[in-house]
Short mmCIF file of C-alpha atoms and ligand atoms in Angstrom, two decimals:
data_model
loop_
_atom_site.label_atom_id
_atom_site.label_comp_id
_atom_site.label_asym_id
_atom_site.label_seq_id
_atom_site.Cartn_x
_atom_site.Cartn_y
_atom_site.Cartn_z
CA MET I 24 102.56 41.89 58.60
CA SER I 25 105.17 40.54 60.94
CA MET I 26 105.43 41.82 64.53
CA ASN I 27 108.84 43.40 63.53
CA CYS I 28 107.26 45.32 60.71
CA ILE I 29 104.47 46.69 63.00
CA PHE I 30 107.02 47.69 65.62
CA GLY I 31 109.19 49.42 63.03
CA PHE I 32 106.24 51.24 61.46
CA SER I 33 105.05 52.48 64.98
CA LEU I 34 108.56 53.70 65.74
CA PHE I 35 108.52 55.60 62.43
CA LEU I 36 105.16 57.22 63.29
CA LEU I 37 106.36 58.14 66.69
CA LEU I 38 109.44 59.76 65.25
CA LEU I 39 107.26 61.76 62.83
CA VAL I 40 105.10 63.02 65.73
CA VAL I 41 108.18 63.99 67.75
CA LEU I 42 109.68 65.81 64.79
CA ASN I 43 106.41 67.67 64.22
CA ILE I 44 106.18 68.77 67.87
CA TYR I 45 109.81 69.94 67.72
CA PHE I 46 109.19 71.89 64.49
CA PHE I 47 106.10 73.70 65.80
CA TYR I 48 107.78 74.37 69.18
CA ASN I 49 110.69 76.03 67.37
CA LEU I 50 108.31 78.12 65.25
CA SER I 51 106.49 79.44 68.32
CA VAL I 52 109.74 80.04 70.21
CA GLU I 53 110.91 82.36 67.42
CA HIS I 54 107.90 84.57 67.99
CA ARG I 55 108.31 84.80 71.74
CA PRO I 56 109.96 87.96 73.04
CA ALA I 57 113.59 87.47 74.13
CA THR I 58 113.68 87.25 77.90
CA PHE I 59 117.29 87.94 78.57
CA LYS I 60 118.20 91.45 79.63
CA LEU I 61 120.30 93.31 77.13
CA PRO I 62 120.76 97.07 77.06
CA MET I 63 118.26 98.48 74.58
CA VAL I 64 119.56 99.20 71.14
CA LYS I 65 118.16 101.84 68.84
CA SER I 66 116.71 100.59 65.55
CA GLU I 67 118.83 103.04 63.56
CA PRO I 68 122.21 101.77 62.17
CA ILE I 69 125.01 102.06 64.75
CA PRO I 70 127.30 105.02 63.80
CA PRO I 71 130.95 104.00 63.14
CA VAL I 72 132.23 105.98 66.10
CA ILE I 73 130.05 103.99 68.52
CA LYS I 74 131.27 100.75 66.97
CA GLU I 75 134.85 101.82 67.47
CA ILE I 76 134.27 102.85 71.07
CA ASN I 77 132.70 99.42 71.64
CA GLU I 78 135.86 97.76 70.23
CA TYR I 79 137.97 99.70 72.74
CA LEU I 80 135.53 98.63 75.43
CA ASN I 81 136.14 95.00 74.64
CA ARG I 82 139.95 95.54 74.86
CA LEU I 83 139.97 97.82 77.88
CA PRO I 84 143.18 97.43 79.93
CA SER I 85 142.58 95.42 83.09
CA GLN I 86 143.43 98.33 85.41
CA TYR I 87 139.99 99.87 84.54
CA HIS I 88 138.21 96.78 85.90
CA THR I 89 140.04 96.82 89.20
CA LYS I 90 140.32 99.20 92.12
CA ASN I 91 143.04 101.84 92.13
CA SER I 92 144.97 101.78 95.40
CA LYS I 93 145.58 105.52 95.15
CA PHE I 94 141.91 106.15 95.77
CA VAL I 95 142.22 105.05 99.41
CA SER I 96 143.44 108.45 100.68
CA VAL I 97 140.92 110.33 98.51
CA GLN I 98 138.12 108.22 99.94
CA ARG I 99 139.38 108.88 103.46
CA ASN I 100 139.08 112.62 102.87
CA LEU I 101 135.61 112.28 101.46
CA ILE I 102 134.56 110.28 104.51
CA SER I 103 135.85 112.97 106.80
CA SER I 104 133.89 115.54 104.81
CA PHE I 105 130.59 113.69 105.03
CA ASN I 106 130.74 111.66 108.30
CA SER I 107 129.92 114.41 110.76
CA SER I 108 127.35 115.67 113.21
CA GLY I 109 126.96 117.98 116.03
CA ALA I 110 127.47 121.46 114.66
CA SER I 111 125.00 124.17 115.57
CA LEU I 112 122.70 125.18 112.77
CA ASP I 113 123.71 128.87 113.17
CA SER I 114 127.38 128.12 112.70
CA VAL I 115 126.71 125.90 109.69
CA TRP I 116 124.67 128.50 107.92
CA GLN I 117 127.15 131.19 108.78
CA ASN I 118 129.98 129.17 107.22
CA VAL I 119 127.84 128.71 104.09
CA GLU I 120 127.10 132.41 103.78
CA ASN I 121 130.69 133.50 104.26
CA TRP I 122 132.17 130.91 102.01
CA ALA I 123 134.30 131.99 99.07
CA ASP I 124 136.46 129.57 97.10
CA GLU I 125 137.29 129.11 93.47
CA GLU I 126 137.18 125.31 93.63
CA SER I 127 134.11 124.55 95.69
CA LEU I 128 130.75 126.27 95.85
CA PHE I 129 130.36 125.41 99.54
CA PRO I 130 132.57 124.40 102.45
CA TYR I 131 133.16 120.66 102.54
CA LYS I 132 136.34 119.87 104.45
CA ASN I 133 136.41 118.54 108.06
CA GLY I 134 132.78 117.45 108.18
CA ALA I 135 131.35 120.65 106.62
CA ALA I 136 129.61 118.76 103.76
CA GLY I 137 127.80 116.39 106.21
CA GLN I 138 126.90 119.35 108.50
CA ILE I 139 125.29 121.23 105.64
CA LEU I 140 123.28 118.18 104.58
CA GLN I 141 122.19 117.63 108.21
CA ALA I 142 121.14 121.28 108.50
CA MET I 143 119.16 121.05 105.26
CA ARG I 144 117.34 117.98 106.55
CA THR I 145 116.52 119.22 110.00
CA SER I 146 116.15 123.05 109.96
CA GLN I 147 112.60 124.09 110.70
CA ILE I 148 110.55 125.50 107.89
CA ALA I 149 109.49 129.14 108.13
CA PHE I 150 107.30 129.20 105.12
CA VAL I 151 106.55 127.27 101.89
CA ASP I 152 105.62 128.58 98.48
CA ASN I 153 105.45 127.40 94.91
CA ALA I 154 108.68 127.83 92.97
CA PRO I 155 107.29 128.62 89.55
CA LYS I 156 110.68 128.59 87.75
CA GLY I 157 111.13 125.75 85.27
CA THR I 158 108.68 123.26 83.86
CA GLN I 159 108.27 120.83 86.77
CA LEU I 160 106.45 121.10 90.05
CA LYS I 161 108.73 122.33 92.79
CA LEU I 162 108.39 124.15 96.09
CA LEU I 163 110.43 126.81 97.77
CA LEU I 164 111.15 125.95 101.37
CA VAL I 165 112.36 128.96 103.35
CA LEU I 166 114.09 127.68 106.49
CA LYS I 167 114.22 129.47 109.85
CA GLY I 168 117.37 131.53 109.44
CA ASN I 169 116.31 132.45 105.92
CA GLN I 170 118.18 129.72 103.91
CA LYS I 171 116.14 128.53 100.95
CA LEU I 172 115.74 125.07 99.45
CA TYR I 173 114.20 124.00 96.21
CA PHE I 174 112.07 120.95 96.94
CA LYS I 175 111.48 118.56 94.02
CA PRO I 176 108.91 116.01 95.19
CA LYS I 177 109.23 112.28 94.75
CA ARG I 178 107.25 111.06 91.72
CA TYR I 179 108.60 107.54 91.38
CA ASN I 180 109.82 104.65 93.45
CA LEU I 181 113.51 103.91 93.20
CA SER I 182 112.90 100.74 91.11
CA ASP I 183 110.49 102.35 88.63
CA VAL I 184 111.90 102.25 85.12
CA ILE I 185 111.21 105.30 82.91
CA ARG I 186 110.80 104.29 79.25
CA GLY I 187 110.46 106.50 76.25
CA ASN I 188 112.61 109.29 74.98
CA ILE I 189 115.66 110.67 76.75
CA TYR I 190 113.74 113.41 78.58
CA ALA I 191 110.64 111.33 79.33
CA GLY I 192 108.79 111.46 82.61
CA TYR I 193 108.93 113.71 85.68
CA ASP I 194 112.12 114.60 87.41
CA ARG I 195 113.54 111.86 89.65
CA HIS I 196 114.12 113.40 93.12
CA ASN I 197 116.75 110.82 94.00
CA SER I 198 118.72 111.66 90.84
CA GLU I 199 119.25 115.20 92.20
CA VAL I 200 120.70 113.86 95.40
CA PHE I 201 122.64 111.05 93.79
CA THR I 202 124.26 113.49 91.34
CA TYR I 203 125.41 115.69 94.20
CA TYR I 204 127.29 112.82 95.73
CA LEU I 205 128.57 111.59 92.36
CA ALA I 206 129.88 115.07 91.54
CA MET I 207 131.54 115.41 94.94
CA VAL I 208 133.30 112.06 94.57
CA LEU I 209 134.45 113.04 91.08
CA ASN I 210 135.74 116.33 92.53
CA TYR I 211 133.28 118.47 90.68
CA LYS I 212 132.33 120.86 93.45
CA TRP I 213 130.43 123.46 91.52
CA VAL I 214 127.18 121.70 92.60
CA ALA I 215 124.41 122.48 95.05
CA PRO I 216 124.14 120.26 98.16
CA SER I 217 121.08 118.07 97.94
CA VAL I 218 119.35 115.81 100.50
CA ILE I 219 116.31 113.58 100.71
CA ARG I 220 113.89 115.36 103.03
CA ARG I 221 110.44 114.22 104.18
CA ILE I 222 108.09 116.99 105.11
CA ASN I 223 104.78 116.66 106.93
CA ILE I 224 101.75 117.91 105.13
CA ASN I 225 100.25 119.52 108.24
CA TYR I 226 103.17 120.62 110.42
CA ASP I 227 105.64 121.55 107.69
CA ILE I 228 103.49 122.55 104.69
CA LEU I 229 99.96 123.64 105.62
CA ALA I 230 101.08 125.37 108.79
CA HIS I 231 103.52 127.52 106.83
CA ALA I 232 102.05 127.63 103.32
CA VAL I 233 101.60 131.06 101.75
CA PRO I 234 98.10 131.71 100.27
CA GLY I 235 99.46 131.28 96.74
CA LEU I 236 100.51 127.66 97.52
CA LYS I 237 97.21 126.88 99.30
CA ARG I 238 95.39 127.94 96.09
CA THR I 239 97.25 125.21 94.18
CA MET I 240 96.24 122.42 96.52
CA VAL I 241 93.25 120.05 96.25
CA LYS I 242 91.84 117.24 98.39
CA ASN I 243 92.01 113.78 96.85
CA SER I 244 89.38 111.08 97.24
CA GLN I 245 90.87 109.90 100.53
CA GLY I 246 90.63 113.44 101.92
CA SER I 247 94.41 114.13 101.81
CA ASP I 248 95.72 117.55 100.92
CA CYS I 249 97.62 117.28 97.60
CA ILE I 250 99.65 119.82 95.67
CA TYR I 251 99.52 120.45 91.95
CA GLY I 252 101.64 123.57 92.09
CA LYS I 253 102.55 126.32 89.69
CA CYS I 254 104.83 125.54 86.75
CA TYR I 255 104.80 125.15 82.98
CA TYR I 256 103.70 121.51 83.08
CA CYS I 257 101.72 121.67 86.31
CA LYS I 258 98.13 120.24 85.94
CA ILE I 259 95.38 120.02 88.52
CA ASN I 260 95.12 116.24 87.93
CA GLU I 261 98.86 115.58 88.36
CA THR I 262 99.13 116.10 92.10
CA VAL I 263 101.67 115.10 94.71
CA CYS I 264 100.02 113.64 97.82
CA PRO I 265 101.28 112.65 101.27
CA ASP I 266 102.00 109.01 102.08
CA SER I 267 100.12 107.09 104.77
CA THR I 268 102.16 108.83 107.49
CA GLY I 269 101.28 112.25 106.14
CA HIS I 270 104.68 112.96 104.63
CA ILE I 271 105.84 114.09 101.20
CA GLU I 272 109.33 112.97 100.27
CA GLY I 273 111.51 114.98 97.98
CA ALA I 274 114.91 116.37 97.10
CA GLY I 275 115.88 119.44 99.09
CA ILE I 276 118.37 121.38 96.92
CA LEU I 277 120.19 124.30 98.45
CA TYR I 278 119.05 127.45 96.64
CA LEU I 279 121.89 129.48 95.18
CA ASP I 280 121.16 133.09 95.84
CA LYS I 281 123.68 134.10 93.19
CA TYR I 282 123.60 135.69 89.84
CA PHE I 283 124.40 133.21 87.10
CA LYS I 284 124.31 133.37 83.32
CA VAL I 285 122.18 130.85 81.40
CA ASN I 286 123.44 129.53 77.99
CA LYS I 287 122.03 127.04 75.50
CA SER I 288 123.96 123.78 75.34
CA PRO I 289 125.48 123.22 71.85
CA TRP I 290 124.88 119.43 72.33
CA ARG I 291 121.29 119.72 73.57
CA HIS I 292 118.88 117.02 72.49
CA SER I 293 116.04 117.72 70.10
CA TYR I 294 112.53 117.75 71.60
CA ASN I 295 110.98 116.70 68.29
CA SER I 296 111.89 114.34 65.41
CA LYS I 297 114.23 116.88 63.75
CA LYS I 298 117.89 116.06 64.32
CA MET I 299 120.23 118.58 65.96
CA GLU I 300 123.28 119.95 64.22
CA TRP I 301 125.67 117.88 66.36
CA GLU I 302 123.89 114.66 65.25
CA ASN I 303 124.43 115.36 61.54
CA ASP I 304 127.86 117.00 61.50
CA LYS I 305 130.89 114.87 62.33
CA ASP I 306 132.98 118.04 62.55
CA PHE I 307 130.53 119.81 64.85
CA CYS I 308 133.26 120.34 67.51
CA LYS I 309 135.24 122.54 65.05
CA LYS I 310 132.18 124.77 64.84
CA VAL I 311 131.87 124.93 68.64
CA SER I 312 135.59 125.60 68.99
CA SER I 313 135.19 128.73 66.94
CA LEU I 314 132.54 129.97 69.33
CA LEU I 315 133.64 128.76 72.75
CA SER I 316 136.93 128.67 74.56
CA THR I 317 138.76 125.36 75.10
CA LYS I 318 138.23 125.82 78.77
CA ARG I 319 134.44 126.02 78.33
CA ILE I 320 134.45 122.97 76.07
CA LEU I 321 136.44 120.99 78.56
CA ASN I 322 133.95 122.10 81.21
CA LEU I 323 131.04 120.93 78.96
CA ILE I 324 132.83 117.59 78.56
CA ASP I 325 133.10 117.21 82.38
CA ILE I 326 129.34 117.79 82.63
CA ALA I 327 128.67 115.39 79.72
CA ILE I 328 130.58 112.59 81.53
CA ILE I 329 128.44 113.08 84.66
CA ASP I 330 125.31 113.25 82.50
CA PHE I 331 126.30 110.09 80.67
CA LEU I 332 126.91 108.21 84.01
CA ILE I 333 123.42 109.14 85.26
CA GLN I 334 121.89 109.19 81.70
CA ASN I 335 120.56 112.71 81.90
CA GLY I 336 119.88 113.73 78.30
CA ASP I 337 118.00 116.81 79.20
CA ARG I 338 120.73 119.37 79.76
CA HIS I 339 119.35 121.78 77.24
CA ARG I 340 120.85 124.79 78.88
CA TYR I 341 123.65 125.38 81.41
CA GLU I 342 124.18 128.02 84.13
CA VAL I 343 127.59 129.61 84.55
CA TYR I 344 128.79 131.20 87.79
CA LYS I 345 132.28 132.68 88.00
CA HIS I 346 133.20 131.21 84.58
CA LYS I 347 132.39 127.68 85.58
CA ILE I 348 129.30 125.55 84.78
CA LEU I 349 127.01 124.93 87.75
CA LEU I 350 125.75 121.36 87.91
CA LEU I 351 122.10 122.34 88.41
CA ASP I 352 118.93 120.42 87.48
CA ASN I 353 119.99 116.77 87.58
CA GLY I 354 116.53 115.30 87.99
CA LYS I 355 116.38 113.59 84.65
CA GLY I 356 118.96 110.92 85.48
CA LEU I 357 118.48 107.36 86.77
CA GLY I 358 115.53 106.63 84.51
CA ASN I 359 116.47 103.28 82.98
CA PRO I 360 119.39 101.11 84.16
CA MET I 361 119.24 99.05 80.95
CA LEU I 362 119.96 101.92 78.70
CA ASP I 363 123.29 103.52 77.88
CA GLU I 364 122.64 106.39 75.49
CA LEU I 365 126.20 106.98 74.28
CA ASP I 366 125.39 110.13 72.41
CA ILE I 367 125.23 111.99 75.74
CA LEU I 368 129.05 111.58 75.47
CA ALA I 369 129.12 113.34 72.05
CA PRO I 370 131.03 116.34 73.41
CA LEU I 371 133.82 113.92 74.46
CA TYR I 372 134.03 111.71 71.33
CA GLN I 373 133.45 114.60 68.91
CA CYS I 374 136.07 116.93 70.41
CA CYS I 375 138.31 114.17 71.85
CA ILE I 376 139.76 116.37 74.57
CA ILE I 377 139.49 116.01 78.35
CA SER I 378 140.94 117.89 81.32
CA SER I 379 143.88 115.98 82.79
CA LYS I 380 142.48 116.60 86.27
CA THR I 381 139.14 114.97 85.30
CA TRP I 382 140.90 111.96 83.72
CA GLN I 383 143.11 111.42 86.78
CA MET I 384 140.01 111.48 88.96
CA LEU I 385 138.14 109.04 86.72
CA GLU I 386 141.11 106.65 86.78
CA LEU I 387 141.05 106.71 90.57
CA VAL I 388 137.42 105.47 90.94
CA SER I 389 137.68 102.38 88.78
CA GLY I 390 136.63 98.81 89.78
CA GLY I 391 133.62 99.60 91.90
CA SER I 392 135.07 102.40 94.09
CA LEU I 393 132.57 104.89 92.69
CA THR I 394 129.56 102.80 93.84
CA GLU I 395 131.14 101.90 97.17
CA THR I 396 131.95 105.52 97.99
CA ILE I 397 128.56 107.00 97.02
CA GLN I 398 126.83 104.27 99.02
CA LEU I 399 129.01 104.92 102.00
CA LEU I 400 128.72 108.75 101.95
CA ALA I 401 124.92 108.55 101.46
CA SER I 402 124.65 106.09 104.40
CA PHE I 403 125.78 108.90 106.74
CA GLN I 404 122.40 110.51 106.09
CA GLY I 405 120.69 107.10 106.19
CA GLU I 406 119.88 107.08 102.48
CA LYS I 407 120.12 104.41 99.79
CA LEU I 408 119.57 106.84 96.83
CA THR I 409 119.17 104.24 94.04
CA THR I 410 118.89 100.52 93.26
CA ASP I 411 121.66 98.06 92.68
CA ASP I 412 120.67 97.91 89.03
CA HIS I 413 121.41 101.60 88.68
CA TYR I 414 124.75 101.25 90.56
CA ARG I 415 125.73 98.43 88.18
CA ALA I 416 124.68 100.60 85.21
CA ILE I 417 126.84 103.45 86.40
CA GLU I 418 129.88 101.16 86.74
CA ARG I 419 129.18 99.81 83.21
CA ARG I 420 128.92 103.32 81.80
CA LEU I 421 132.15 104.33 83.56
CA LEU I 422 133.90 101.60 81.53
CA LYS I 423 132.41 103.20 78.43
CA VAL I 424 133.86 106.57 79.43
CA TYR I 425 137.32 104.94 79.75
CA ALA I 426 136.81 103.30 76.35
CA THR I 427 135.82 106.60 74.77
CA VAL I 428 138.99 108.22 76.02
CA MET I 429 141.01 105.22 74.70
CA TYR I 430 139.28 105.70 71.36
CA CYS I 431 140.33 109.42 71.37
CA ILE I 432 143.93 108.51 72.29
CA GLY I 433 143.96 105.92 69.48
CA LYS I 434 142.74 108.54 67.01
CA HIS I 435 144.66 111.66 68.06
CA GLY I 436 147.42 110.61 70.47
CA SER I 437 147.37 111.35 74.19
CA ALA I 438 149.28 114.67 73.81
CA ASN I 439 146.28 116.04 71.93
CA VAL I 440 143.65 114.51 74.20
CA PHE I 441 144.72 115.64 77.67
CA HIS I 442 144.62 119.31 78.54
CA ASN I 443 145.93 121.08 81.62
CA ILE I 444 143.87 124.18 82.20
CA ASP I 445 143.44 125.89 85.54
CA GLY I 446 140.09 126.51 87.06
CA ILE I 447 138.00 123.56 85.80
N1 ATP Q 504 119.58 125.28 93.47
C1 ATP Q 504 119.17 126.30 92.73
N2 ATP Q 504 119.44 127.57 93.15
C2 ATP Q 504 119.06 128.62 92.39
N3 ATP Q 504 118.47 128.53 91.23
C3 ATP Q 504 118.23 127.29 90.72
C4 ATP Q 504 118.57 126.11 91.46
N4 ATP Q 504 118.17 125.04 90.77
C5 ATP Q 504 117.60 125.55 89.63
N5 ATP Q 504 117.62 126.88 89.61
C6 ATP Q 504 117.09 127.76 88.58
O1 ATP Q 504 115.72 127.48 88.43
C7 ATP Q 504 115.46 127.08 87.08
C8 ATP Q 504 114.53 125.92 87.07
O2 ATP Q 504 115.13 124.81 87.78
P1 ATP Q 504 115.24 123.41 87.16
O3 ATP Q 504 115.96 123.49 85.88
O4 ATP Q 504 115.81 122.48 88.19
O5 ATP Q 504 113.68 123.09 86.91
P2 ATP Q 504 112.97 122.23 85.84
O6 ATP Q 504 111.53 122.21 86.25
O7 ATP Q 504 113.63 120.90 85.67
O8 ATP Q 504 113.10 123.06 84.53
P3 ATP Q 504 113.35 122.55 83.01
O9 ATP Q 504 112.22 121.67 82.68
O10 ATP Q 504 113.39 123.84 82.23
O11 ATP Q 504 114.64 121.80 83.00
C9 ATP Q 504 116.80 126.83 86.42
O12 ATP Q 504 116.84 127.32 85.14
C10 ATP Q 504 117.83 127.51 87.25
O13 ATP Q 504 118.16 128.75 86.73
MN1 MN Q 505 114.77 119.94 84.22
#
């Protein structure tokens, strides 16, 4: 064999080896999990309405991607509500008690919102008890001066991702506080002020704990006093313990000493594999319209938009005070920044109506203003509230809210979509 032949044959063998390696490499790559981060998609077929909304999302007018200059003055007012200090606790609580307004549950103008939050963070605790209402561990903090706070303890770090179904996991304490700010920025003021508060296990809790609370406490292996509480899901092995400095962090939520009516939400999620009526019936809104007023439906849609932004799919019931829905129990938001469960918006895309006032407000906060404002207002109390991933997720979901309204306009015309009704 000539040298040329040997060289050619070796080259051919080498090529075969390279091709083989390439072939097996490709095979193994196919079985590797994808590493890029895409929002999770359900395995079920995508309903046509979701596809249509996604098409509107891809063709969203550029104004929804940029800041709205008209927001500047609104933001200025918000800053003056929240950037405050120096009021005496007595005068703050007096203002709260005597407050009566049809638009806002609590005073907020001229620094009042910031003063209430400050008072909630710093007022001394008179006594602490279990708050056995609801399914999750929470405490009742009675402050000196007799104001009450619900205290939902921290169960997760801000960056923890909660996987599983829409109502999985414990409440997220930061979601309560975040939602308070979100609602205030979106001008939904039927909401209880909420703050991050850190309470000391000895000075704040044990020194003021009623005997009933002490009976629901155990020492852990490090000798710390931990609480398992009194509630539907409370278990002796699912305790909340102080950190290395002896503190328990949580959301302090102003307790509303008011009578309110509780209703079942028509769009509540199922807690088992059985589908709810709204999931099977495209004309479900017609059914709801025969039972509820347009005003109440518009109000449910306002709440659904907030729930969609934070991804709270657990609003199984809603409380009404003075004919308006109270934004209470917002702890199931901020679970997974990679997930946009669009069916939380079902009230909006099934009824295709929205209050003009709500829409105008949504249009004002485009292009990152929502994130920027919540971060700024929370910084006055020194809090971060959530991770950048969650802030990005909320901005992405806001675009989906715009797209859903565009879908409704495309389907029914703007005259049928926007409604001017007083009091919501
Ligand atoms: N700030 C508040 N002021 C007064 N009552 C409140 C307040 N927050 C919640 N409640 C009442 O206490 C009940 C339980 O609160 P919440 O819903 O936050 O607890 P939960 O443990 O998450 O309950 P669930 O699992 O049923 O959602 C609510 O039904 C509501 O009526
Ligand atoms: Mn709840």
